[in-house]
Amino acid sequence: MNDFRRVIIIGCGGHGRVLGDIVLSQPERFELVGFVDRNTDAIGSRIFGVSVLGDDGFLTRNFTPSDVRLINGIGSVRDTTLRRKVFEMFKSLGYEFCPVISNGARLSKRSVFGEGCQIITGAVVQHGCDVGDNTIINTSASVDHDCVIGNHSHIAPGATLSGLVSVGDGTHIGSGATVIQGLRIGEGCLVAAGAVVVSDVPAGSIAMGVPARITARQVSI
Ligand code: JB2
């Protein structure tokens, strides 16, 4: 892994700003060069005193993978596809994504975290966990011992994974949802906000309600 501090955040919306706020609070770790965004109206504006420099083309034309590391500021509400595409596109060009870990998150040293994972303020990750690449553990989410979370997934604010839960790639666990211990949530699933999941959820399903009812995910949402 490169050891340089210079970073650019991709996306200057709600999630990008959460990350910018954390990055600016850790000057020993990061120098925030700027944001990039595809919204031309945002380009040239300043966020927390830092410029929105241009779009993704501006980034690739002006910064090589040796100049900066990237932070994926594209969040997700229900579908993590765009976030995944952005990560994979820049990876294919040789860029590296750095992890962002809030000073207010509590992480066991006996857990491992993938490239570009983001652990936001108030989140807790207990021992024995494996968190994949480009995954978000968002504000005050709780991940108990020995959970395995795949790549490009999002554990939204206040969600709870009890011990020994597994979550597949590209799955969204909604705000305040609870998954009881030992369950397997497949890849590409949506667990709706506030759901209480008490049985395994097959890949490509939606789990909604208390206790959660499981249905096939018919369309990309
Ligand atoms: O391909 C892209 C691209 N696609 C969208 N490249 C770049 N550089 N930027 C892109 N964007 C930009 O991401 C949009 O123009 C917009 O400025 C930003 C997304 O902002 P938004 O606030 O709509 O969503 P978000 O992903 O930051 O936040 C969602 O997910 C978070 C986890 C929100 O729902 C938040 O409430 C939530 N906390």
PDB file of C-alpha atoms and ligand atoms in Angstrom:
ATOM      1  CA  MET A   1       0.000   0.000   0.000  1.00  0.00           C
ATOM      2  CA  ASN A   2       1.223   3.509  -0.825  1.00  0.00           C
ATOM      3  CA  ASP A   3       1.949   5.604   2.199  1.00  0.00           C
ATOM      4  CA  PHE A   4       1.113   9.041   0.788  1.00  0.00           C
ATOM      5  CA  ARG A   5      -1.461  11.200   2.504  1.00  0.00           C
ATOM      6  CA  ARG A   6      -2.954  12.990  -0.504  1.00  0.00           C
ATOM      7  CA  VAL A   7      -6.534  11.869  -1.182  1.00  0.00           C
ATOM      8  CA  ILE A   8      -9.426  12.806  -3.470  1.00  0.00           C
ATOM      9  CA  ILE A   9     -13.048  12.041  -2.589  1.00  0.00           C
ATOM     10  CA  ILE A  10     -15.285  10.870  -5.456  1.00  0.00           C
ATOM     11  CA  GLY A  11     -18.724  12.426  -5.018  1.00  0.00           C
ATOM     12  CA  CYS A  12     -19.584  15.473  -2.944  1.00  0.00           C
ATOM     13  CA  GLY A  13     -23.104  14.525  -1.814  1.00  0.00           C
ATOM     14  CA  GLY A  14     -24.227  13.402   1.612  1.00  0.00           C
ATOM     15  CA  HIS A  15     -21.836  10.478   1.967  1.00  0.00           C
ATOM     16  CA  GLY A  16     -18.876  12.278   0.408  1.00  0.00           C
ATOM     17  CA  ARG A  17     -19.284  15.082   2.941  1.00  0.00           C
ATOM     18  CA  VAL A  18     -19.447  12.662   5.876  1.00  0.00           C
ATOM     19  CA  LEU A  19     -16.138  11.268   4.668  1.00  0.00           C
ATOM     20  CA  GLY A  20     -14.700  14.730   4.068  1.00  0.00           C
ATOM     21  CA  ASP A  21     -15.548  15.697   7.626  1.00  0.00           C
ATOM     22  CA  ILE A  22     -13.697  12.642   8.974  1.00  0.00           C
ATOM     23  CA  VAL A  23     -10.714  13.104   6.671  1.00  0.00           C
ATOM     24  CA  LEU A  24     -10.309  16.756   7.652  1.00  0.00           C
ATOM     25  CA  SER A  25     -10.297  15.735  11.322  1.00  0.00           C
ATOM     26  CA  GLN A  26      -7.293  13.452  10.703  1.00  0.00           C
ATOM     27  CA  PRO A  27      -4.570  15.734   9.248  1.00  0.00           C
ATOM     28  CA  GLU A  28      -1.882  13.341  10.445  1.00  0.00           C
ATOM     29  CA  ARG A  29      -3.331  10.718   8.115  1.00  0.00           C
ATOM     30  CA  PHE A  30      -4.792  12.671   5.190  1.00  0.00           C
ATOM     31  CA  GLU A  31      -4.335  15.732   3.023  1.00  0.00           C
ATOM     32  CA  LEU A  32      -7.634  16.290   1.223  1.00  0.00           C
ATOM     33  CA  VAL A  33      -6.737  17.569  -2.262  1.00  0.00           C
ATOM     34  CA  GLY A  34     -10.370  17.967  -3.315  1.00  0.00           C
ATOM     35  CA  PHE A  35     -13.610  16.329  -4.391  1.00  0.00           C
ATOM     36  CA  VAL A  36     -14.656  15.263  -7.890  1.00  0.00           C
ATOM     37  CA  ASP A  37     -18.292  15.014  -8.929  1.00  0.00           C
ATOM     38  CA  ARG A  38     -20.166  14.379 -12.152  1.00  0.00           C
ATOM     39  CA  ASN A  39     -22.623  17.162 -11.368  1.00  0.00           C
ATOM     40  CA  THR A  40     -21.308  20.129 -13.313  1.00  0.00           C
ATOM     41  CA  ASP A  41     -23.206  22.551 -11.037  1.00  0.00           C
ATOM     42  CA  ALA A  42     -21.092  21.402  -8.090  1.00  0.00           C
ATOM     43  CA  ILE A  43     -17.770  21.854  -9.864  1.00  0.00           C
ATOM     44  CA  GLY A  44     -15.940  24.941  -8.673  1.00  0.00           C
ATOM     45  CA  SER A  45     -17.810  25.095  -5.365  1.00  0.00           C
ATOM     46  CA  ARG A  46     -16.127  24.555  -2.012  1.00  0.00           C
ATOM     47  CA  ILE A  47     -17.102  22.092   0.686  1.00  0.00           C
ATOM     48  CA  PHE A  48     -15.667  22.643   4.157  1.00  0.00           C
ATOM     49  CA  GLY A  49     -13.230  24.981   2.405  1.00  0.00           C
ATOM     50  CA  VAL A  50     -12.080  22.290  -0.057  1.00  0.00           C
ATOM     51  CA  SER A  51     -12.676  22.583  -3.819  1.00  0.00           C
ATOM     52  CA  VAL A  52     -14.793  20.397  -6.061  1.00  0.00           C
ATOM     53  CA  LEU A  53     -12.097  20.151  -8.702  1.00  0.00           C
ATOM     54  CA  GLY A  54     -13.902  18.672 -11.682  1.00  0.00           C
ATOM     55  CA  ASP A  55     -15.385  15.383 -12.826  1.00  0.00           C
ATOM     56  CA  ASP A  56     -13.870  11.895 -12.963  1.00  0.00           C
ATOM     57  CA  GLY A  57     -12.136  12.751 -16.255  1.00  0.00           C
ATOM     58  CA  PHE A  58     -10.469  15.711 -14.574  1.00  0.00           C
ATOM     59  CA  LEU A  59      -9.165  13.327 -11.923  1.00  0.00           C
ATOM     60  CA  THR A  60      -7.703  10.837 -14.379  1.00  0.00           C
ATOM     61  CA  ARG A  61      -6.185  13.571 -16.574  1.00  0.00           C
ATOM     62  CA  ASN A  62      -4.535  15.410 -13.707  1.00  0.00           C
ATOM     63  CA  PHE A  63      -3.607  12.792 -11.097  1.00  0.00           C
ATOM     64  CA  THR A  64      -1.939   9.450 -11.688  1.00  0.00           C
ATOM     65  CA  PRO A  65      -2.321   6.492  -9.317  1.00  0.00           C
ATOM     66  CA  SER A  66       1.067   7.475  -7.891  1.00  0.00           C
ATOM     67  CA  ASP A  67      -0.087  11.012  -7.066  1.00  0.00           C
ATOM     68  CA  VAL A  68      -3.146  10.333  -4.909  1.00  0.00           C
ATOM     69  CA  ARG A  69      -5.252   7.685  -3.282  1.00  0.00           C
ATOM     70  CA  LEU A  70      -9.022   7.738  -3.658  1.00  0.00           C
ATOM     71  CA  ILE A  71     -11.990   7.666  -1.304  1.00  0.00           C
ATOM     72  CA  ASN A  72     -15.328   6.469  -2.634  1.00  0.00           C
ATOM     73  CA  GLY A  73     -17.860   9.107  -1.608  1.00  0.00           C
ATOM     74  CA  ILE A  74     -20.757   7.490  -3.461  1.00  0.00           C
ATOM     75  CA  GLY A  75     -23.087   6.078  -0.807  1.00  0.00           C
ATOM     76  CA  SER A  76     -26.219   4.023  -1.335  1.00  0.00           C
ATOM     77  CA  VAL A  77     -29.746   3.988  -0.080  1.00  0.00           C
ATOM     78  CA  ARG A  78     -30.900   0.592  -1.323  1.00  0.00           C
ATOM     79  CA  ASP A  79     -28.697  -0.393  -4.210  1.00  0.00           C
ATOM     80  CA  THR A  80     -24.900  -0.397  -4.045  1.00  0.00           C
ATOM     81  CA  THR A  81     -24.378  -0.827  -7.812  1.00  0.00           C
ATOM     82  CA  LEU A  82     -23.170   2.692  -8.601  1.00  0.00           C
ATOM     83  CA  ARG A  83     -20.748   2.642  -5.686  1.00  0.00           C
ATOM     84  CA  ARG A  84     -19.367  -0.667  -6.906  1.00  0.00           C
ATOM     85  CA  LYS A  85     -19.032   0.541 -10.512  1.00  0.00           C
ATOM     86  CA  VAL A  86     -17.067   3.620  -9.450  1.00  0.00           C
ATOM     87  CA  PHE A  87     -14.731   1.509  -7.301  1.00  0.00           C
ATOM     88  CA  GLU A  88     -14.130  -1.064 -10.040  1.00  0.00           C
ATOM     89  CA  MET A  89     -13.625   1.557 -12.763  1.00  0.00           C
ATOM     90  CA  PHE A  90     -10.894   3.391 -10.842  1.00  0.00           C
ATOM     91  CA  LYS A  91      -9.299   0.113  -9.711  1.00  0.00           C
ATOM     92  CA  SER A  92      -9.063  -0.946 -13.364  1.00  0.00           C
ATOM     93  CA  LEU A  93      -7.048   2.236 -13.982  1.00  0.00           C
ATOM     94  CA  GLY A  94      -4.629   1.366 -11.185  1.00  0.00           C
ATOM     95  CA  TYR A  95      -5.837   3.693  -8.419  1.00  0.00           C
ATOM     96  CA  GLU A  96      -5.857   2.635  -4.790  1.00  0.00           C
ATOM     97  CA  PHE A  97      -8.720   3.300  -2.375  1.00  0.00           C
ATOM     98  CA  CYS A  98      -7.751   4.057   1.192  1.00  0.00           C
ATOM     99  CA  PRO A  99      -9.787   3.110   4.233  1.00  0.00           C
ATOM    100  CA  VAL A 100     -11.546   5.815   6.217  1.00  0.00           C
ATOM    101  CA  ILE A 101     -12.015   5.033   9.875  1.00  0.00           C
ATOM    102  CA  SER A 102     -13.572   7.654  12.110  1.00  0.00           C
ATOM    103  CA  ASN A 103     -11.778   8.402  15.357  1.00  0.00           C
ATOM    104  CA  GLY A 104     -15.151   7.788  16.975  1.00  0.00           C
ATOM    105  CA  ALA A 105     -15.518   4.210  15.682  1.00  0.00           C
ATOM    106  CA  ARG A 106     -14.505   1.278  17.867  1.00  0.00           C
ATOM    107  CA  LEU A 107     -12.774  -1.542  16.028  1.00  0.00           C
ATOM    108  CA  SER A 108     -11.266  -4.707  17.408  1.00  0.00           C
ATOM    109  CA  LYS A 109      -7.627  -5.193  16.444  1.00  0.00           C
ATOM    110  CA  ARG A 110      -8.607  -8.806  15.881  1.00  0.00           C
ATOM    111  CA  SER A 111     -10.774  -7.990  12.872  1.00  0.00           C
ATOM    112  CA  VAL A 112      -9.644  -7.339   9.306  1.00  0.00           C
ATOM    113  CA  PHE A 113     -10.771  -4.644   6.892  1.00  0.00           C
ATOM    114  CA  GLY A 114     -10.572  -4.581   3.093  1.00  0.00           C
ATOM    115  CA  GLU A 115      -9.427  -1.915   0.675  1.00  0.00           C
ATOM    116  CA  GLY A 116     -11.430   1.293   0.822  1.00  0.00           C
ATOM    117  CA  CYS A 117     -13.696   0.198   3.658  1.00  0.00           C
ATOM    118  CA  GLN A 118     -15.327   3.020   5.605  1.00  0.00           C
ATOM    119  CA  ILE A 119     -16.166   2.790   9.294  1.00  0.00           C
ATOM    120  CA  ILE A 120     -18.173   5.827  10.356  1.00  0.00           C
ATOM    121  CA  THR A 121     -18.536   7.537  13.714  1.00  0.00           C
ATOM    122  CA  GLY A 122     -20.123   5.472  16.460  1.00  0.00           C
ATOM    123  CA  ALA A 123     -19.822   2.167  14.611  1.00  0.00           C
ATOM    124  CA  VAL A 124     -18.569  -0.840  16.568  1.00  0.00           C
ATOM    125  CA  VAL A 125     -16.883  -3.886  15.057  1.00  0.00           C
ATOM    126  CA  GLN A 126     -16.041  -6.645  17.516  1.00  0.00           C
ATOM    127  CA  HIS A 127     -13.330  -9.296  17.221  1.00  0.00           C
ATOM    128  CA  GLY A 128     -13.035 -11.946  14.538  1.00  0.00           C
ATOM    129  CA  CYS A 129     -14.804  -9.975  11.797  1.00  0.00           C
ATOM    130  CA  ASP A 130     -13.793  -9.768   8.139  1.00  0.00           C
ATOM    131  CA  VAL A 131     -15.079  -6.663   6.336  1.00  0.00           C
ATOM    132  CA  GLY A 132     -14.701  -6.659   2.541  1.00  0.00           C
ATOM    133  CA  ASP A 133     -13.439  -4.099   0.045  1.00  0.00           C
ATOM    134  CA  ASN A 134     -15.443  -0.904  -0.523  1.00  0.00           C
ATOM    135  CA  THR A 135     -17.905  -1.723   2.262  1.00  0.00           C
ATOM    136  CA  ILE A 136     -19.470   0.908   4.557  1.00  0.00           C
ATOM    137  CA  ILE A 137     -20.190   0.319   8.239  1.00  0.00           C
ATOM    138  CA  ASN A 138     -22.183   3.486   8.737  1.00  0.00           C
ATOM    139  CA  THR A 139     -22.942   5.713  11.719  1.00  0.00           C
ATOM    140  CA  SER A 140     -23.544   3.780  14.958  1.00  0.00           C
ATOM    141  CA  ALA A 141     -23.971   0.419  13.226  1.00  0.00           C
ATOM    142  CA  SER A 142     -23.061  -2.529  15.424  1.00  0.00           C
ATOM    143  CA  VAL A 143     -21.232  -5.571  14.073  1.00  0.00           C
ATOM    144  CA  ASP A 144     -20.714  -8.224  16.700  1.00  0.00           C
ATOM    145  CA  HIS A 145     -18.056 -10.932  16.850  1.00  0.00           C
ATOM    146  CA  ASP A 146     -17.054 -13.167  13.943  1.00  0.00           C
ATOM    147  CA  CYS A 147     -19.190 -11.545  11.251  1.00  0.00           C
ATOM    148  CA  VAL A 148     -18.090 -11.812   7.613  1.00  0.00           C
ATOM    149  CA  ILE A 149     -19.239  -8.978   5.347  1.00  0.00           C
ATOM    150  CA  GLY A 150     -18.536  -9.098   1.615  1.00  0.00           C
ATOM    151  CA  ASN A 151     -17.378  -6.429  -0.819  1.00  0.00           C
ATOM    152  CA  HIS A 152     -19.417  -3.334  -1.828  1.00  0.00           C
ATOM    153  CA  SER A 153     -21.962  -3.792   0.967  1.00  0.00           C
ATOM    154  CA  HIS A 154     -23.493  -1.161   3.200  1.00  0.00           C
ATOM    155  CA  ILE A 155     -24.470  -1.621   6.821  1.00  0.00           C
ATOM    156  CA  ALA A 156     -26.586   1.520   7.219  1.00  0.00           C
ATOM    157  CA  PRO A 157     -26.803   3.751  10.308  1.00  0.00           C
ATOM    158  CA  GLY A 158     -27.926   2.014  13.457  1.00  0.00           C
ATOM    159  CA  ALA A 159     -28.182  -1.474  11.961  1.00  0.00           C
ATOM    160  CA  THR A 160     -27.195  -4.422  14.153  1.00  0.00           C
ATOM    161  CA  LEU A 161     -25.528  -7.639  13.069  1.00  0.00           C
ATOM    162  CA  SER A 162     -25.374 -10.113  15.948  1.00  0.00           C
ATOM    163  CA  GLY A 163     -22.439 -12.521  16.212  1.00  0.00           C
ATOM    164  CA  LEU A 164     -21.467 -14.911  13.427  1.00  0.00           C
ATOM    165  CA  VAL A 165     -23.620 -13.297  10.745  1.00  0.00           C
ATOM    166  CA  SER A 166     -22.450 -13.403   7.136  1.00  0.00           C
ATOM    167  CA  VAL A 167     -23.428 -10.814   4.518  1.00  0.00           C
ATOM    168  CA  GLY A 168     -22.721 -11.319   0.817  1.00  0.00           C
ATOM    169  CA  ASP A 169     -21.311  -8.874  -1.721  1.00  0.00           C
ATOM    170  CA  GLY A 170     -23.380  -5.860  -2.731  1.00  0.00           C
ATOM    171  CA  THR A 171     -25.973  -6.204   0.001  1.00  0.00           C
ATOM    172  CA  HIS A 172     -27.634  -3.285   1.752  1.00  0.00           C
ATOM    173  CA  ILE A 173     -28.667  -3.680   5.391  1.00  0.00           C
ATOM    174  CA  GLY A 174     -31.036  -0.767   6.032  1.00  0.00           C
ATOM    175  CA  SER A 175     -31.034   1.713   8.877  1.00  0.00           C
ATOM    176  CA  GLY A 176     -31.970   0.222  12.211  1.00  0.00           C
ATOM    177  CA  ALA A 177     -32.380  -3.331  10.883  1.00  0.00           C
ATOM    178  CA  THR A 178     -31.419  -6.225  13.140  1.00  0.00           C
ATOM    179  CA  VAL A 179     -30.051  -9.587  12.045  1.00  0.00           C
ATOM    180  CA  ILE A 180     -29.995 -12.230  14.767  1.00  0.00           C
ATOM    181  CA  GLN A 181     -26.956 -14.390  15.395  1.00  0.00           C
ATOM    182  CA  GLY A 182     -25.513 -16.884  12.952  1.00  0.00           C
ATOM    183  CA  LEU A 183     -27.661 -16.024   9.915  1.00  0.00           C
ATOM    184  CA  ARG A 184     -26.492 -15.867   6.306  1.00  0.00           C
ATOM    185  CA  ILE A 185     -27.613 -12.950   4.169  1.00  0.00           C
ATOM    186  CA  GLY A 186     -26.758 -13.623   0.519  1.00  0.00           C
ATOM    187  CA  GLU A 187     -25.282 -11.322  -2.072  1.00  0.00           C
ATOM    188  CA  GLY A 188     -27.317  -8.581  -3.722  1.00  0.00           C
ATOM    189  CA  CYS A 189     -29.935  -8.491  -0.962  1.00  0.00           C
ATOM    190  CA  LEU A 190     -31.874  -5.583   0.467  1.00  0.00           C
ATOM    191  CA  VAL A 191     -32.769  -5.753   4.142  1.00  0.00           C
ATOM    192  CA  ALA A 192     -35.260  -2.934   4.626  1.00  0.00           C
ATOM    193  CA  ALA A 193     -34.894  -0.313   7.328  1.00  0.00           C
ATOM    194  CA  GLY A 194     -36.117  -1.536  10.702  1.00  0.00           C
ATOM    195  CA  ALA A 195     -36.501  -5.176   9.624  1.00  0.00           C
ATOM    196  CA  VAL A 196     -35.810  -7.914  12.149  1.00  0.00           C
ATOM    197  CA  VAL A 197     -34.286 -10.840  10.278  1.00  0.00           C
ATOM    198  CA  VAL A 198     -34.728 -14.214  11.969  1.00  0.00           C
ATOM    199  CA  SER A 199     -33.947 -16.614   9.107  1.00  0.00           C
ATOM    200  CA  ASP A 200     -31.378 -16.864   6.313  1.00  0.00           C
ATOM    201  CA  VAL A 201     -31.957 -14.572   3.312  1.00  0.00           C
ATOM    202  CA  PRO A 202     -31.128 -16.108  -0.097  1.00  0.00           C
ATOM    203  CA  ALA A 203     -29.068 -14.130  -2.623  1.00  0.00           C
ATOM    204  CA  GLY A 204     -31.031 -11.511  -4.499  1.00  0.00           C
ATOM    205  CA  SER A 205     -33.858 -11.210  -1.963  1.00  0.00           C
ATOM    206  CA  ILE A 206     -35.628  -8.457  -0.071  1.00  0.00           C
ATOM    207  CA  ALA A 207     -36.276  -8.924   3.661  1.00  0.00           C
ATOM    208  CA  MET A 208     -38.807  -6.534   5.135  1.00  0.00           C
ATOM    209  CA  GLY A 209     -40.826  -6.229   8.334  1.00  0.00           C
ATOM    210  CA  VAL A 210     -40.848  -7.626  11.862  1.00  0.00           C
ATOM    211  CA  PRO A 211     -40.199 -10.495  11.735  1.00  0.00           C
ATOM    212  CA  ALA A 212     -38.871 -10.081   8.216  1.00  0.00           C
ATOM    213  CA  ARG A 213     -40.755 -11.573   5.285  1.00  0.00           C
ATOM    214  CA  ILE A 214     -38.499 -12.586   2.415  1.00  0.00           C
ATOM    215  CA  THR A 215     -39.351 -12.059  -1.244  1.00  0.00           C
ATOM    216  CA  ALA A 216     -37.355 -12.208  -4.468  1.00  0.00           C
ATOM    217  CA  ARG A 217     -35.846  -8.933  -5.596  1.00  0.00           C
ATOM    218  CA  GLN A 218     -37.624  -8.486  -8.955  1.00  0.00           C
ATOM    219  CA  VAL A 219     -36.091  -5.313 -10.285  1.00  0.00           C
ATOM    220  CA  SER A 220     -33.009  -3.232  -9.753  1.00  0.00           C
ATOM    221  CA  ILE A 221     -34.032  -0.559  -7.222  1.00  0.00           C
TER     222      ILE A 221
HETATM  223  O1  JB2 B   1     -19.852   8.468 -11.296  1.00  0.00           O
HETATM  224  C1  JB2 B   1     -19.822   9.419 -10.518  1.00  0.00           C
HETATM  225  C2  JB2 B   1     -20.959   9.874  -9.808  1.00  0.00           C
HETATM  226  N1  JB2 B   1     -22.241   9.441  -9.727  1.00  0.00           N
HETATM  227  C3  JB2 B   1     -22.894  10.256  -8.878  1.00  0.00           C
HETATM  228  N2  JB2 B   1     -18.648  10.099 -10.301  1.00  0.00           N
HETATM  229  C4  JB2 B   1     -18.598  11.172  -9.453  1.00  0.00           C
HETATM  230  N3  JB2 B   1     -17.404  11.770  -9.290  1.00  0.00           N
HETATM  231  N4  JB2 B   1     -19.675  11.636  -8.770  1.00  0.00           N
HETATM  232  C5  JB2 B   1     -20.835  10.988  -8.948  1.00  0.00           C
HETATM  233  N5  JB2 B   1     -22.040  11.190  -8.400  1.00  0.00           N
HETATM  234  C6  JB2 B   1     -22.308  12.239  -7.424  1.00  0.00           C
HETATM  235  O2  JB2 B   1     -22.388  11.643  -6.137  1.00  0.00           O
HETATM  236  C7  JB2 B   1     -23.623  12.968  -7.609  1.00  0.00           C
HETATM  237  O3  JB2 B   1     -23.526  13.991  -8.585  1.00  0.00           O
HETATM  238  C8  JB2 B   1     -23.853  13.512  -6.193  1.00  0.00           C
HETATM  239  O4  JB2 B   1     -23.243  14.772  -5.992  1.00  0.00           O
HETATM  240  C9  JB2 B   1     -23.190  12.482  -5.307  1.00  0.00           C
HETATM  241  C10 JB2 B   1     -24.190  11.604  -4.573  1.00  0.00           C
HETATM  242  O5  JB2 B   1     -24.765  12.397  -3.559  1.00  0.00           O
HETATM  243  P1  JB2 B   1     -26.118  12.044  -2.832  1.00  0.00           P
HETATM  244  O6  JB2 B   1     -26.236  12.958  -1.665  1.00  0.00           O
HETATM  245  O7  JB2 B   1     -27.221  12.012  -3.834  1.00  0.00           O
HETATM  246  O8  JB2 B   1     -25.975  10.543  -2.360  1.00  0.00           O
HETATM  247  P2  JB2 B   1     -24.827   9.880  -1.471  1.00  0.00           P
HETATM  248  O9  JB2 B   1     -24.480   8.637  -2.189  1.00  0.00           O
HETATM  249  O10 JB2 B   1     -23.763  10.813  -1.114  1.00  0.00           O
HETATM  250  O11 JB2 B   1     -25.559   9.537  -0.107  1.00  0.00           O
HETATM  251  C11 JB2 B   1     -26.549   8.575   0.000  1.00  0.00           C
HETATM  252  O12 JB2 B   1     -26.038   7.445   0.687  1.00  0.00           O
HETATM  253  C12 JB2 B   1     -25.536   7.728   2.011  1.00  0.00           C
HETATM  254  C13 JB2 B   1     -24.932   6.474   2.576  1.00  0.00           C
HETATM  255  C14 JB2 B   1     -27.588   9.366   0.760  1.00  0.00           C
HETATM  256  O13 JB2 B   1     -28.799   8.781   0.710  1.00  0.00           O
HETATM  257  C15 JB2 B   1     -27.215   9.563   2.219  1.00  0.00           C
HETATM  258  O14 JB2 B   1     -28.336  10.008   2.970  1.00  0.00           O
HETATM  259  C16 JB2 B   1     -26.665   8.284   2.860  1.00  0.00           C
HETATM  260  N6  JB2 B   1     -26.211   8.583   4.213  1.00  0.00           N
END
